[in-house]
PDB file of C-alpha atoms in Angstrom:
ATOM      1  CA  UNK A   1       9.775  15.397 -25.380  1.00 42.00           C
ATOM      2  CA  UNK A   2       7.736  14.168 -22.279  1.00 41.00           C
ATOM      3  CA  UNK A   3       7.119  17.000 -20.066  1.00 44.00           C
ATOM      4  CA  UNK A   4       7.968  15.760 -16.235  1.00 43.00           C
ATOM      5  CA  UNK A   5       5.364  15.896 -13.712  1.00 40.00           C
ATOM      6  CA  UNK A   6       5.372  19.057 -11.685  1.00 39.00           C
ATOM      7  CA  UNK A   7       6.530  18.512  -7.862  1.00 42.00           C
ATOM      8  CA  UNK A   8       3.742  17.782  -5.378  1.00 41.00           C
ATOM      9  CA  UNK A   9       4.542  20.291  -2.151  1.00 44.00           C
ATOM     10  CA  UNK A  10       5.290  18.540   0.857  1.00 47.00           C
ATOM     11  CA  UNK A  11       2.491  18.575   3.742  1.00 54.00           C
ATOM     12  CA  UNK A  12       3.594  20.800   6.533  1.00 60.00           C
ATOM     13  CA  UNK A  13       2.313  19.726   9.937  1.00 67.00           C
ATOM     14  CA  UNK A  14       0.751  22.893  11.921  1.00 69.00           C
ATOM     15  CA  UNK A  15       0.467  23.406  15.239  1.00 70.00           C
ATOM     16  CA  UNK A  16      -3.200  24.024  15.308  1.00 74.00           C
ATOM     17  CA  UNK A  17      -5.212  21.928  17.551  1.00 72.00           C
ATOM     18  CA  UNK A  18      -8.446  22.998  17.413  1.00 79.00           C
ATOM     19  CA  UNK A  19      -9.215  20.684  13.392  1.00 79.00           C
ATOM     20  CA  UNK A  20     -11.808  19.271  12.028  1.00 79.00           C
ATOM     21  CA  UNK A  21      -9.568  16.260  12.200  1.00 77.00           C
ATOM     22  CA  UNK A  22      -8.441  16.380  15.657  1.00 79.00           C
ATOM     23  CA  UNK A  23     -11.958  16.581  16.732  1.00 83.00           C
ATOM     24  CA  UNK A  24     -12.766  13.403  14.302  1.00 81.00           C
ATOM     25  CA  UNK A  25      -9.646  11.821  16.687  1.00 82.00           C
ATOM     26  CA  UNK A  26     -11.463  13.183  19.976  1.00 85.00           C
ATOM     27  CA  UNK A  27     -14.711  11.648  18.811  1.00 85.00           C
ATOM     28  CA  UNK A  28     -13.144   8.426  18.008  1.00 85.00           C
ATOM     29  CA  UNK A  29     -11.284   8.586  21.377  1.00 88.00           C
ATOM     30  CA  UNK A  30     -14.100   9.004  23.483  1.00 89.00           C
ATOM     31  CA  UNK A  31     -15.706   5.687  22.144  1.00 90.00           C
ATOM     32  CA  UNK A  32     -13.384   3.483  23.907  1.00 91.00           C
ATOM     33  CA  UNK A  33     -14.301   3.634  27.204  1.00 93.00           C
ATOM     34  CA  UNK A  34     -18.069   3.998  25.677  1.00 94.00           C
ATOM     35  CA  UNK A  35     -17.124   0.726  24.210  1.00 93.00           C
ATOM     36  CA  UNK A  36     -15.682  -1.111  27.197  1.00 93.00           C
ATOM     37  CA  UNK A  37     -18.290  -0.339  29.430  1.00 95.00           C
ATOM     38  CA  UNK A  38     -21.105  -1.395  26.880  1.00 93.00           C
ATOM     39  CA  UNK A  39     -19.052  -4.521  26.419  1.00 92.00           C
ATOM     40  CA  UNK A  40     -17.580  -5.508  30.204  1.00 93.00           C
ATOM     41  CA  UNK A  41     -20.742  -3.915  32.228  1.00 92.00           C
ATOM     42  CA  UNK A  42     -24.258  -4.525  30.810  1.00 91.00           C
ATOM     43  CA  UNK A  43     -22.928  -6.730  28.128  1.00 88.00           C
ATOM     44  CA  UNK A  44     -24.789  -4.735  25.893  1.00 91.00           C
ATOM     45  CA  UNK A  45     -22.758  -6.479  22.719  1.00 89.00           C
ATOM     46  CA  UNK A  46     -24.984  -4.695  19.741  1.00 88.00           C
ATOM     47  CA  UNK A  47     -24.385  -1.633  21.040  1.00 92.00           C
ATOM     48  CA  UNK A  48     -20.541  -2.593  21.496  1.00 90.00           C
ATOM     49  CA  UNK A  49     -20.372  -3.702  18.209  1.00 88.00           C
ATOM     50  CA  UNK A  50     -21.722  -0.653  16.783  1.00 90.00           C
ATOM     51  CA  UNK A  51     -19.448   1.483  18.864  1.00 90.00           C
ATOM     52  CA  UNK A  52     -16.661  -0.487  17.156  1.00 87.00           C
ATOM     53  CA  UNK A  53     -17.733  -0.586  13.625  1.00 84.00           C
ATOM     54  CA  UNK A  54     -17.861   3.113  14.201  1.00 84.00           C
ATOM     55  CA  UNK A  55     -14.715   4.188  15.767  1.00 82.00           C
ATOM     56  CA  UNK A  56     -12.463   1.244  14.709  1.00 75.00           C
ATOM     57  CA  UNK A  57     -13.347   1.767  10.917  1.00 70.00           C
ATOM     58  CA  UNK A  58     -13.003   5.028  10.430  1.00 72.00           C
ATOM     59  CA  UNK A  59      -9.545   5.220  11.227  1.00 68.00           C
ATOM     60  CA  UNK A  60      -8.943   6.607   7.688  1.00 69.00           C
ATOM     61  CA  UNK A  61     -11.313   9.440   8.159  1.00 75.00           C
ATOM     62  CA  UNK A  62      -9.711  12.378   9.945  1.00 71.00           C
ATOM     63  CA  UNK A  63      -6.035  11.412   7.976  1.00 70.00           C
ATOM     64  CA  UNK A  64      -8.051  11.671   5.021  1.00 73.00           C
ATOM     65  CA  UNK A  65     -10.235  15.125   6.232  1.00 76.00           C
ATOM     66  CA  UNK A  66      -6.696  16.828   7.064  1.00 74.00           C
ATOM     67  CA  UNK A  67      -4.871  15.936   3.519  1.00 75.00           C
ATOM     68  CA  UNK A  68      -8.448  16.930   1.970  1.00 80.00           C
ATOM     69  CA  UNK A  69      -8.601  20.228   3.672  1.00 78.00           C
ATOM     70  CA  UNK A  70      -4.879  21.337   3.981  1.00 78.00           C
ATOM     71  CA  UNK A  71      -5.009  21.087   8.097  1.00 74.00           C
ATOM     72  CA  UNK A  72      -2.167  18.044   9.159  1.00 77.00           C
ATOM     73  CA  UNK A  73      -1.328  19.339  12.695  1.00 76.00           C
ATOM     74  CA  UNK A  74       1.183  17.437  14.768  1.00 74.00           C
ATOM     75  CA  UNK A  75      -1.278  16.906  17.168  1.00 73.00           C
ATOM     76  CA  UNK A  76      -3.316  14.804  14.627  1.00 70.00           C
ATOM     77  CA  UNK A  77      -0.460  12.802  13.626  1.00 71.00           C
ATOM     78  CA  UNK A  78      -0.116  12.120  17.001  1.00 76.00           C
ATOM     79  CA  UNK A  79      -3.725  11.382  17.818  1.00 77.00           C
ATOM     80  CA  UNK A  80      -4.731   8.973  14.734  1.00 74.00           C
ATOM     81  CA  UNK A  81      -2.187   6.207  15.570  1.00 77.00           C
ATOM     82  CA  UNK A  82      -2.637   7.009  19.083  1.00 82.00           C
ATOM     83  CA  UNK A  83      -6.877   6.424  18.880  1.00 83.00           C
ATOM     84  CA  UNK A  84      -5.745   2.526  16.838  1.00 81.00           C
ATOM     85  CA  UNK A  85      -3.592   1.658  19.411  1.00 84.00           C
ATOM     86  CA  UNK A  86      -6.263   2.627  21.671  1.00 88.00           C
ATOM     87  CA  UNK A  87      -8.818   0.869  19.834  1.00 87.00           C
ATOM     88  CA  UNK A  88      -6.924  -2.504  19.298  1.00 87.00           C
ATOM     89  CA  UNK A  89      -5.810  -2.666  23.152  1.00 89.00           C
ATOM     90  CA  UNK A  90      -9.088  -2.034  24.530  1.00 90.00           C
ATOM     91  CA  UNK A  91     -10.660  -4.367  22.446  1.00 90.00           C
ATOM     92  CA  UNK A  92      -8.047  -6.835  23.306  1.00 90.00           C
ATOM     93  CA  UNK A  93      -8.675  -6.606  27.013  1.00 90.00           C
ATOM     94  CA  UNK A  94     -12.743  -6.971  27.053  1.00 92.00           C
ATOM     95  CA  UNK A  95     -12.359  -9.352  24.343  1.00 92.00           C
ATOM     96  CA  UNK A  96     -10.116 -11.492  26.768  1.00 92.00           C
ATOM     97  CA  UNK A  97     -11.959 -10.605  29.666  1.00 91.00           C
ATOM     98  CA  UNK A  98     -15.184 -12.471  27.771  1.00 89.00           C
ATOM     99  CA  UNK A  99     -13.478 -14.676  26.632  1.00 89.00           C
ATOM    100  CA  UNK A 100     -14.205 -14.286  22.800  1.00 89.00           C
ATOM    101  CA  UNK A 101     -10.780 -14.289  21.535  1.00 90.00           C
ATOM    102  CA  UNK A 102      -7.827 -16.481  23.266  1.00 91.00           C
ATOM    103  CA  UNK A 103      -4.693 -15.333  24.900  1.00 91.00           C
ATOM    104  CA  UNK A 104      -2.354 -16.286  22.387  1.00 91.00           C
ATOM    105  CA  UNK A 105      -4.063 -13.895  20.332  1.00 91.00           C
ATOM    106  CA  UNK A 106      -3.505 -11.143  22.791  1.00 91.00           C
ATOM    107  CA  UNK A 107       0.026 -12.095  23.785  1.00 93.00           C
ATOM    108  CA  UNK A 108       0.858 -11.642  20.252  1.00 93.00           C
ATOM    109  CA  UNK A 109      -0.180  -8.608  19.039  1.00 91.00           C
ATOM    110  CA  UNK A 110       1.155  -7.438  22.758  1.00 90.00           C
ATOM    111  CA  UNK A 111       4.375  -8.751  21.995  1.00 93.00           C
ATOM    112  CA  UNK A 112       4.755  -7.151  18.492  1.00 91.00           C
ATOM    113  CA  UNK A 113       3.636  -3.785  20.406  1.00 88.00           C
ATOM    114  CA  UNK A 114       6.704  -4.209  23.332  1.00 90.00           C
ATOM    115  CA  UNK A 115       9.202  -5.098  20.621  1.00 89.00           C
ATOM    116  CA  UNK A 116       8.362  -1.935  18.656  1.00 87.00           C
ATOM    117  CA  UNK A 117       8.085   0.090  22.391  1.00 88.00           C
ATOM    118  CA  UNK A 118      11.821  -1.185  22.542  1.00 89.00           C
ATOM    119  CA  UNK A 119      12.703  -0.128  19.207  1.00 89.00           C
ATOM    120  CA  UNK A 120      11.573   3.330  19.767  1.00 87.00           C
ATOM    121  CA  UNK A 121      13.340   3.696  23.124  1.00 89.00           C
ATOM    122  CA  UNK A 122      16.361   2.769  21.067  1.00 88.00           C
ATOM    123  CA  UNK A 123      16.029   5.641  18.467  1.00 87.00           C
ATOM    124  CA  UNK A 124      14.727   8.211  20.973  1.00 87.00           C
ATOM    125  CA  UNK A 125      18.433   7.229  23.086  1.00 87.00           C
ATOM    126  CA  UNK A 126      20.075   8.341  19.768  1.00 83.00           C
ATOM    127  CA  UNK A 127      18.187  11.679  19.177  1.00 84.00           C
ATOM    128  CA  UNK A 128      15.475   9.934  16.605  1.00 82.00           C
ATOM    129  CA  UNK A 129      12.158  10.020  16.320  1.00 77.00           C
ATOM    130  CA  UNK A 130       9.569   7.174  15.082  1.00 76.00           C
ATOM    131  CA  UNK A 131      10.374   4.890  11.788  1.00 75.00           C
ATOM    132  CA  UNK A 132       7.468   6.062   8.989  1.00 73.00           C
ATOM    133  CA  UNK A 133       4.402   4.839   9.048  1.00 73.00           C
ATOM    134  CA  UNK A 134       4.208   1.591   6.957  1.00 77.00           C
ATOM    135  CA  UNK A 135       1.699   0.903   4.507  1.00 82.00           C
ATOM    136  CA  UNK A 136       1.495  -2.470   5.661  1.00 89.00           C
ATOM    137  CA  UNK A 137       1.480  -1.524   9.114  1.00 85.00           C
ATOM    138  CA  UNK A 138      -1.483   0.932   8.835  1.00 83.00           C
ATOM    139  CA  UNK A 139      -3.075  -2.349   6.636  1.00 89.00           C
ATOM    140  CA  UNK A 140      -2.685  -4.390   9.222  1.00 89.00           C
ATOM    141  CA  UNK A 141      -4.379  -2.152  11.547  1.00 85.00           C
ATOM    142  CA  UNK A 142      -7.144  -1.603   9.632  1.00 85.00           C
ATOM    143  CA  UNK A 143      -7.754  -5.210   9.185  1.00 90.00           C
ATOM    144  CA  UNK A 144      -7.435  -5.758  12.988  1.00 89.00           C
ATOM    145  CA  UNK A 145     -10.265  -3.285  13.622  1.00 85.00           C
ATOM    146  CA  UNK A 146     -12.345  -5.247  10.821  1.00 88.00           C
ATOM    147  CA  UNK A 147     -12.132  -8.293  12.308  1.00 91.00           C
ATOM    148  CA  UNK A 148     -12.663  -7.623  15.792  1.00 91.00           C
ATOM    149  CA  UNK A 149     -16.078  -6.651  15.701  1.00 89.00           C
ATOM    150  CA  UNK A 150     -16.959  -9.546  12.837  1.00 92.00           C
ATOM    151  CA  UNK A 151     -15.885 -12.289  15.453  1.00 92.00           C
ATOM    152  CA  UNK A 152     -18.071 -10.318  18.160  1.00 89.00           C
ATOM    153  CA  UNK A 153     -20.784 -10.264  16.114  1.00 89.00           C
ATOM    154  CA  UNK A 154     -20.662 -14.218  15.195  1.00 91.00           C
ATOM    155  CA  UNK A 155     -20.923 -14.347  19.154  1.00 87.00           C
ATOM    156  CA  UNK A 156     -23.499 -11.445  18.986  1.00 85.00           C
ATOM    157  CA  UNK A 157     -26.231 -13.486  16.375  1.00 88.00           C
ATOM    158  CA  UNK A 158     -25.824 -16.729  16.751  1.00 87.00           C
ATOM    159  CA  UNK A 159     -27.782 -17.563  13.248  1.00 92.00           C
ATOM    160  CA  UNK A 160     -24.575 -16.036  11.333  1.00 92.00           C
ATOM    161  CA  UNK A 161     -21.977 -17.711  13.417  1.00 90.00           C
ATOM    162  CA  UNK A 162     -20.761 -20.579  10.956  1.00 93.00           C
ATOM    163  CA  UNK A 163     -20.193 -17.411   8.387  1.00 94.00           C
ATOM    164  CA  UNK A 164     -19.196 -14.520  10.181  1.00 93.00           C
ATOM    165  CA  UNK A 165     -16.880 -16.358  12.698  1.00 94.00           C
ATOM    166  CA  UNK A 166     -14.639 -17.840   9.820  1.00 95.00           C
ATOM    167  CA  UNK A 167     -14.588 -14.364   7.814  1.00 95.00           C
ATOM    168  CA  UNK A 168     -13.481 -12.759  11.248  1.00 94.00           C
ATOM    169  CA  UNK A 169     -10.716 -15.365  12.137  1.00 95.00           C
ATOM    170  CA  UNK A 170      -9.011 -15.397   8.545  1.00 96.00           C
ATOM    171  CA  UNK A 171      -9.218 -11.783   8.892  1.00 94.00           C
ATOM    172  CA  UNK A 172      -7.441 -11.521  12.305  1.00 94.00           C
ATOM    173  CA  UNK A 173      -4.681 -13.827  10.722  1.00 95.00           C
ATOM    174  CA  UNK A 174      -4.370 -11.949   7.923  1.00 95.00           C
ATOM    175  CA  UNK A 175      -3.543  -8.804  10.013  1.00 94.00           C
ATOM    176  CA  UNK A 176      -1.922 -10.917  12.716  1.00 94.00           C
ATOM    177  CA  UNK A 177       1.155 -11.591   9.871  1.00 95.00           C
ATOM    178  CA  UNK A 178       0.279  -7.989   8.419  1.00 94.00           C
ATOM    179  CA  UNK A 179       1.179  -6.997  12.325  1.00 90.00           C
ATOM    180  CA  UNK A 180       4.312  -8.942  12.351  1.00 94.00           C
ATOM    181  CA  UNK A 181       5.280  -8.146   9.003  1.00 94.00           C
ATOM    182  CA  UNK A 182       5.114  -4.241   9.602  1.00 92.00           C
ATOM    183  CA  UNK A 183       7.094  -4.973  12.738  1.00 91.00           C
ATOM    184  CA  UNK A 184       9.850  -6.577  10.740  1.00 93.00           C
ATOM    185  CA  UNK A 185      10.004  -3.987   8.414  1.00 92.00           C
ATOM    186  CA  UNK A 186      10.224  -0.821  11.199  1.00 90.00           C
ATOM    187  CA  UNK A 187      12.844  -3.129  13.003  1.00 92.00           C
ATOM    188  CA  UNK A 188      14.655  -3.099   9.551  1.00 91.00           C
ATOM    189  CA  UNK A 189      14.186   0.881   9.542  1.00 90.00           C
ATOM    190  CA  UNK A 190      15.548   1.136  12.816  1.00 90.00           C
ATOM    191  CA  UNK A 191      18.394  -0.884  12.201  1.00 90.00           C
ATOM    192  CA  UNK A 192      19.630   1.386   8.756  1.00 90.00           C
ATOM    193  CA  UNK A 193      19.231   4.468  11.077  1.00 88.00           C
ATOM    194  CA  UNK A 194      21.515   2.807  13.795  1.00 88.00           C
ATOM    195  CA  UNK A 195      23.923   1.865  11.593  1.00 89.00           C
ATOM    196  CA  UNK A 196      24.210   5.404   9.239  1.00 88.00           C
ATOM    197  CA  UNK A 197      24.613   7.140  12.828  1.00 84.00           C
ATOM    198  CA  UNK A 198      27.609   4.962  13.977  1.00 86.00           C
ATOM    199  CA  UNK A 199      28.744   5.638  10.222  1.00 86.00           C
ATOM    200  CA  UNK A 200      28.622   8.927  10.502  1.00 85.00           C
ATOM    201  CA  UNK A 201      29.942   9.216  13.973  1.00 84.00           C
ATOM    202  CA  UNK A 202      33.484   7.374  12.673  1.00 85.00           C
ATOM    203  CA  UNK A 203      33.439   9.669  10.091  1.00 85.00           C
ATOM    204  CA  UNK A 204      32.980  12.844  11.977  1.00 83.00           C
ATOM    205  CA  UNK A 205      35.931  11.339  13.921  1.00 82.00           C
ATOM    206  CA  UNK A 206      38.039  10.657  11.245  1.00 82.00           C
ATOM    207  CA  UNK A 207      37.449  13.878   9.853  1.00 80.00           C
ATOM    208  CA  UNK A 208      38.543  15.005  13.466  1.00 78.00           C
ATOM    209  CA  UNK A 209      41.720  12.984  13.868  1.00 76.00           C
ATOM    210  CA  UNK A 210      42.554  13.905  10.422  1.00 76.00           C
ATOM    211  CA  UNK A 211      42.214  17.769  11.188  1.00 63.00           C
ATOM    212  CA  UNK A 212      44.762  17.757  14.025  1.00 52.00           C
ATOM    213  CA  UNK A 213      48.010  16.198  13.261  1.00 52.00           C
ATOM    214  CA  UNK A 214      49.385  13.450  15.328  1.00 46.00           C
ATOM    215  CA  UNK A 215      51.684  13.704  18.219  1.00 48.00           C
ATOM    216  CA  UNK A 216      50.339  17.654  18.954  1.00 49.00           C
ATOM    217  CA  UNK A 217      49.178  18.535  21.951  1.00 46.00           C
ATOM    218  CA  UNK A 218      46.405  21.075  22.741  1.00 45.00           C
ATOM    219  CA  UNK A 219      46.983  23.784  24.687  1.00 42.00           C
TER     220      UNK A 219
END
């Protein structure tokens, strides 16, 4: 007989903020103004593209630190996909503000963020929280981050333009459809929650009219 597998724990979320994680998160925060200033004021583009490399790829690091050492707070859940949202719309305004990506590109990935703004005013109406995190939604992000400072940098060194600027515009329309993808698949979420409440909700009412026969009146 095959013995089954022995059930993994589930992660309980602390209330702790003071983590090794949540101080990866404040790090990684405080490089996006560092990174807009290097990038909109002295045009210091390097420098910006180091400060992105850094705090836009290591995303995975203080998710990764707080399964590793046992300390998920909520605060961290809240702060990783808080410091990529951060990260992607900062880069998206100096990067339009230069002029090194297009607006299409921005109206875009803006759009996909509005629609899935709307989607969680919708479940917060009902008493719900966020959809869960995607795999292909976190991809997506991750690829974002990768690309953006790849297509800076074929600006940055001109001598590595004809390969890095190709590598860093497949990779933005890889996570472009990633993006769009993700959104699809939270709006499909959304929509299963939506429809099990109003299930339930006719039930519950069945239920009631069921519980108090017809024609009595309360009193």
């Amino acid at each position: 007989m095959s013995q089954q597998p022995a059930p993994v724990a589930p992660t309980v979320a602390s209330d702790r903020i003071w983590t090794i994680p949540n101080m990866i998160s404040f790090v990684r925060l405080l490089g996006v103004p560092l990174f807009l200033y290097l990038l909109l004021g002295p045009h210091a583009d390097v420098a910006a593209v180091i400060v992105l490399v850094v705090g836009g790829g290591t995303d995975w690091v203080d998710g990764y630190v707080a399964r590793r050492t046992n300390t998920v707070s909520r605060l961290g859940e809240l702060l990783d996909p808080f410091a990529d949202r951060l990260y992607i719309l900062a880069t998206l305004i100096g990067f339009t503000a230069r002029g090194v990506v297009p607006w299409w590109l921005t109206i875009a990935l803006l759009l996909r963020e509005a629609v899935l703004g709307v989607a969680l005013l919708v479940l917060r109406r009902y008493g719900y929280g966020p959809p869960a995190v995607h795999y292909v939604g976190k991809t997506g992000t991750f690829v974002l981050l990768l690309a953006f400072p790849v297509i800076l940098l074929a600006q940055v060194v001109p001598s590595i333009g004809p390969v890095a600027a190709p590598i860093g515009w497949g990779l933005a329309w890889w996570a472009l459809g990633l993006y769009w993808a993700a959104a699809v698949l939270y709006l499909a979420q959304t929509r299963a929650v939506l429809r099990a409440d109003r299930a339930a909700s006719r039930a519950a009412s069945r239920a009631a009219s069921r519980g108090t026969p017809s024609g009595t009146v309360a009193g």
